[in-house]
Amino acid sequence: MKTNPDLILREIYGKSILMPIRYNEASNDPVYLNDAAALIWKTAPTAKNLSELQKSICDIYGLAVDSAEACSVEKFIMQLMEKKLIIG
């Protein structure tokens, strides 16, 4: 997996913000990320696929892979992929 190369993560005053560096189809406005979303963004390049990324995030947060929380993590990653913020 990889992150959208048209966006760059910046941490400004304790806030995580994806800033567009050129015109793109994902977003041409800043995208504010919460802590979990920023962690997913930072972890995505080390994962080979969606399930590996989900497992990495679950391991970091201490979630069982078959839990409701893990399902929410997977759905959120899929939303990031649908928005083309993360490319799988």
Coordinates of C-alpha atoms in Angstrom, one line a residue:
M1 CA 0.0 0.0 0.0
K2 CA 1.1 3.6 -0.4
T3 CA -0.1 7.0 0.4
N4 CA -1.3 9.5 -2.2
P5 CA 1.9 11.1 -3.5
D6 CA 0.0 14.4 -4.2
L7 CA -0.5 14.9 -0.4
I8 CA 2.0 15.4 2.4
L9 CA 1.4 15.0 6.1
R10 CA 2.3 18.0 8.2
E11 CA 1.9 18.3 12.0
I12 CA 1.1 21.9 12.9
Y13 CA 0.4 22.9 16.4
G14 CA -0.3 19.3 17.4
K15 CA -2.7 18.8 14.5
S16 CA -2.1 16.3 11.7
I17 CA -3.0 17.8 8.3
L18 CA -2.7 16.4 4.8
M19 CA -1.6 19.2 2.6
P20 CA -2.0 19.0 -1.2
I21 CA 1.2 19.6 -3.0
R22 CA -0.3 19.6 -6.5
Y23 CA -3.8 19.4 -8.0
N24 CA -5.2 15.9 -7.5
E25 CA -8.5 14.0 -7.5
A26 CA -8.4 13.2 -3.8
S27 CA -8.5 16.7 -2.3
N28 CA -7.2 20.1 -3.1
D29 CA -8.0 21.3 0.3
P30 CA -6.2 20.5 3.6
V31 CA -7.5 17.3 5.2
Y32 CA -7.5 17.2 9.0
L33 CA -6.7 13.8 10.5
N34 CA -7.4 12.6 14.0
D35 CA -4.6 10.6 15.7
A36 CA -5.9 7.2 14.5
A37 CA -6.1 8.4 10.9
A38 CA -2.6 9.9 11.1
L39 CA -1.3 6.6 12.4
I40 CA -2.9 4.7 9.5
W41 CA -1.4 7.2 7.0
K42 CA 2.0 6.8 8.5
T43 CA 1.7 3.0 8.7
A44 CA 0.2 2.4 5.2
P45 CA 3.6 2.4 3.3
T46 CA 4.8 -0.5 5.4
A47 CA 1.8 -2.7 4.7
K48 CA 1.4 -4.9 1.6
N49 CA -2.4 -4.9 1.6
L50 CA -5.5 -3.9 3.5
S51 CA -5.5 -6.8 5.9
E52 CA -1.8 -6.3 6.8
L53 CA -2.5 -2.6 7.5
Q54 CA -5.5 -3.4 9.6
K55 CA -3.5 -6.0 11.6
S56 CA -0.7 -3.5 12.2
I57 CA -3.1 -0.9 13.5
C58 CA -4.8 -3.5 15.7
D59 CA -1.5 -4.6 17.1
I60 CA -0.5 -1.0 17.9
Y61 CA -3.8 -0.3 19.7
G62 CA -4.0 -3.8 21.3
L63 CA -7.3 -4.8 19.5
A64 CA -8.3 -8.3 18.7
V65 CA -8.4 -8.8 14.9
D66 CA -11.9 -10.2 15.1
S67 CA -13.3 -7.4 17.3
A68 CA -15.9 -4.8 16.4
E69 CA -13.2 -2.1 16.8
A70 CA -11.0 -4.0 14.3
C71 CA -13.9 -4.0 11.9
S72 CA -14.3 -0.3 12.3
V73 CA -10.5 0.2 11.5
E74 CA -10.9 -1.9 8.3
K75 CA -14.0 0.2 7.3
F76 CA -12.1 3.4 7.9
I77 CA -9.1 2.3 5.9
M78 CA -11.5 1.4 3.1
Q79 CA -13.0 4.9 3.3
L80 CA -9.4 6.4 3.0
M81 CA -8.9 4.2 -0.1
E82 CA -12.2 5.2 -1.6
K83 CA -11.2 8.9 -1.2
K84 CA -7.8 8.0 -2.8
L85 CA -5.9 9.2 0.3
I86 CA -4.4 5.7 0.5
I87 CA -3.7 3.6 -2.6
G88 CA -3.9 -0.2 -2.2

